[in-house]
């Protein structure tokens, strides 16, 4: 199974949607909360090729993007393969 990391903040509704999608597939993921931590947010931005909004999602170290991106992968039927399902 793939390693999934989600950079998020505590109040982000888009983060909650992305997490709900993964939870519905019973995929474990690591939550990395960048709320109030500028150094961690800067690291996320660097990993995400300049994207600074949350969530930023990585599957096996590959940057997937945000909630819209993971939802689009699901709609196209491509997410399960990335997750190793």
PDB file of C-alpha atoms in Angstrom:
ATOM      1  CA  UNK A   1       0.000   0.000   0.000  1.00  0.00           C
ATOM      2  CA  UNK A   2       1.169   3.515  -0.799  1.00  0.00           C
ATOM      3  CA  UNK A   3       2.500   5.996   1.747  1.00  0.00           C
ATOM      4  CA  UNK A   4       0.186   9.015   1.827  1.00  0.00           C
ATOM      5  CA  UNK A   5       1.048  12.362   3.414  1.00  0.00           C
ATOM      6  CA  UNK A   6      -1.344  15.286   3.732  1.00  0.00           C
ATOM      7  CA  UNK A   7      -0.208  18.748   4.743  1.00  0.00           C
ATOM      8  CA  UNK A   8      -3.196  20.515   6.269  1.00  0.00           C
ATOM      9  CA  UNK A   9      -4.527  23.069   8.721  1.00  0.00           C
ATOM     10  CA  UNK A  10      -7.027  22.497  11.486  1.00  0.00           C
ATOM     11  CA  UNK A  11      -9.902  24.484   9.964  1.00  0.00           C
ATOM     12  CA  UNK A  12      -9.546  23.760   6.245  1.00  0.00           C
ATOM     13  CA  UNK A  13     -12.738  22.310   4.686  1.00  0.00           C
ATOM     14  CA  UNK A  14     -10.844  21.122   1.597  1.00  0.00           C
ATOM     15  CA  UNK A  15      -8.480  19.184   3.865  1.00  0.00           C
ATOM     16  CA  UNK A  16     -11.467  17.497   5.461  1.00  0.00           C
ATOM     17  CA  UNK A  17     -12.822  16.480   2.029  1.00  0.00           C
ATOM     18  CA  UNK A  18      -9.486  14.978   0.979  1.00  0.00           C
ATOM     19  CA  UNK A  19      -9.194  13.094   4.276  1.00  0.00           C
ATOM     20  CA  UNK A  20     -12.775  11.816   3.956  1.00  0.00           C
ATOM     21  CA  UNK A  21     -12.018  10.421   0.497  1.00  0.00           C
ATOM     22  CA  UNK A  22      -8.989   8.522   1.779  1.00  0.00           C
ATOM     23  CA  UNK A  23     -10.865   7.330   4.859  1.00  0.00           C
ATOM     24  CA  UNK A  24     -13.682   6.019   2.656  1.00  0.00           C
ATOM     25  CA  UNK A  25     -11.063   3.857   0.917  1.00  0.00           C
ATOM     26  CA  UNK A  26      -9.593   2.819   4.289  1.00  0.00           C
ATOM     27  CA  UNK A  27      -6.214   4.246   3.321  1.00  0.00           C
ATOM     28  CA  UNK A  28      -3.947   5.191   6.221  1.00  0.00           C
ATOM     29  CA  UNK A  29      -2.274   8.567   5.864  1.00  0.00           C
ATOM     30  CA  UNK A  30       0.037  10.847   7.776  1.00  0.00           C
ATOM     31  CA  UNK A  31      -1.408  14.236   8.700  1.00  0.00           C
ATOM     32  CA  UNK A  32       1.144  17.029   8.831  1.00  0.00           C
ATOM     33  CA  UNK A  33      -0.479  20.056  10.465  1.00  0.00           C
ATOM     34  CA  UNK A  34       1.128  23.309   9.330  1.00  0.00           C
ATOM     35  CA  UNK A  35      -1.189  25.505  11.422  1.00  0.00           C
ATOM     36  CA  UNK A  36       0.965  28.256  12.942  1.00  0.00           C
ATOM     37  CA  UNK A  37       4.254  26.634  11.890  1.00  0.00           C
ATOM     38  CA  UNK A  38       5.817  28.814   9.190  1.00  0.00           C
ATOM     39  CA  UNK A  39       8.946  26.646   8.870  1.00  0.00           C
ATOM     40  CA  UNK A  40       6.849  23.543   8.239  1.00  0.00           C
ATOM     41  CA  UNK A  41       4.602  25.433   5.816  1.00  0.00           C
ATOM     42  CA  UNK A  42       7.696  26.673   3.947  1.00  0.00           C
ATOM     43  CA  UNK A  43       8.926  23.067   3.706  1.00  0.00           C
ATOM     44  CA  UNK A  44       5.510  21.991   2.375  1.00  0.00           C
ATOM     45  CA  UNK A  45       5.624  24.798  -0.208  1.00  0.00           C
ATOM     46  CA  UNK A  46       9.092  23.727  -1.313  1.00  0.00           C
ATOM     47  CA  UNK A  47       8.005  20.088  -1.667  1.00  0.00           C
ATOM     48  CA  UNK A  48       4.849  21.171  -3.511  1.00  0.00           C
ATOM     49  CA  UNK A  49       6.746  23.136  -6.169  1.00  0.00           C
ATOM     50  CA  UNK A  50       5.638  26.517  -4.839  1.00  0.00           C
ATOM     51  CA  UNK A  51       2.051  25.669  -3.998  1.00  0.00           C
ATOM     52  CA  UNK A  52       1.262  27.136  -0.600  1.00  0.00           C
ATOM     53  CA  UNK A  53      -2.413  26.326  -0.085  1.00  0.00           C
ATOM     54  CA  UNK A  54      -3.650  23.347   1.891  1.00  0.00           C
ATOM     55  CA  UNK A  55      -4.097  20.512   1.539  1.00  0.00           C
ATOM     56  CA  UNK A  56      -1.008  19.391  -0.304  1.00  0.00           C
ATOM     57  CA  UNK A  57      -1.028  15.648  -0.854  1.00  0.00           C
ATOM     58  CA  UNK A  58       1.857  13.290  -1.583  1.00  0.00           C
ATOM     59  CA  UNK A  59       1.561   9.625  -2.533  1.00  0.00           C
ATOM     60  CA  UNK A  60       4.798   7.652  -2.245  1.00  0.00           C
ATOM     61  CA  UNK A  61       6.675  10.956  -2.198  1.00  0.00           C
ATOM     62  CA  UNK A  62       5.089  12.182  -5.445  1.00  0.00           C
ATOM     63  CA  UNK A  63       3.221  15.467  -5.246  1.00  0.00           C
ATOM     64  CA  UNK A  64      -0.414  14.907  -6.239  1.00  0.00           C
ATOM     65  CA  UNK A  65      -1.696  18.410  -5.522  1.00  0.00           C
ATOM     66  CA  UNK A  66      -4.629  19.546  -3.449  1.00  0.00           C
ATOM     67  CA  UNK A  67      -8.172  18.396  -2.845  1.00  0.00           C
ATOM     68  CA  UNK A  68      -9.346  19.224  -6.372  1.00  0.00           C
ATOM     69  CA  UNK A  69      -6.537  17.100  -7.772  1.00  0.00           C
ATOM     70  CA  UNK A  70      -7.192  14.046  -5.621  1.00  0.00           C
ATOM     71  CA  UNK A  71     -10.940  14.284  -6.296  1.00  0.00           C
ATOM     72  CA  UNK A  72     -10.241  14.487 -10.045  1.00  0.00           C
ATOM     73  CA  UNK A  73      -8.016  11.399  -9.860  1.00  0.00           C
ATOM     74  CA  UNK A  74     -10.867   9.576  -8.135  1.00  0.00           C
ATOM     75  CA  UNK A  75     -13.422  10.718 -10.748  1.00  0.00           C
ATOM     76  CA  UNK A  76     -11.149   9.513 -13.577  1.00  0.00           C
ATOM     77  CA  UNK A  77     -10.644   6.163 -11.835  1.00  0.00           C
ATOM     78  CA  UNK A  78      -6.888   6.727 -11.453  1.00  0.00           C
ATOM     79  CA  UNK A  79      -6.586   7.118  -7.673  1.00  0.00           C
ATOM     80  CA  UNK A  80      -6.838   3.436  -6.723  1.00  0.00           C
ATOM     81  CA  UNK A  81      -3.809   2.545  -8.873  1.00  0.00           C
ATOM     82  CA  UNK A  82      -1.734   5.283  -7.239  1.00  0.00           C
ATOM     83  CA  UNK A  83      -2.776   4.022  -3.820  1.00  0.00           C
ATOM     84  CA  UNK A  84      -1.921   0.426  -4.692  1.00  0.00           C
ATOM     85  CA  UNK A  85      -5.502  -0.812  -4.415  1.00  0.00           C
TER      86      UNK A  85
END
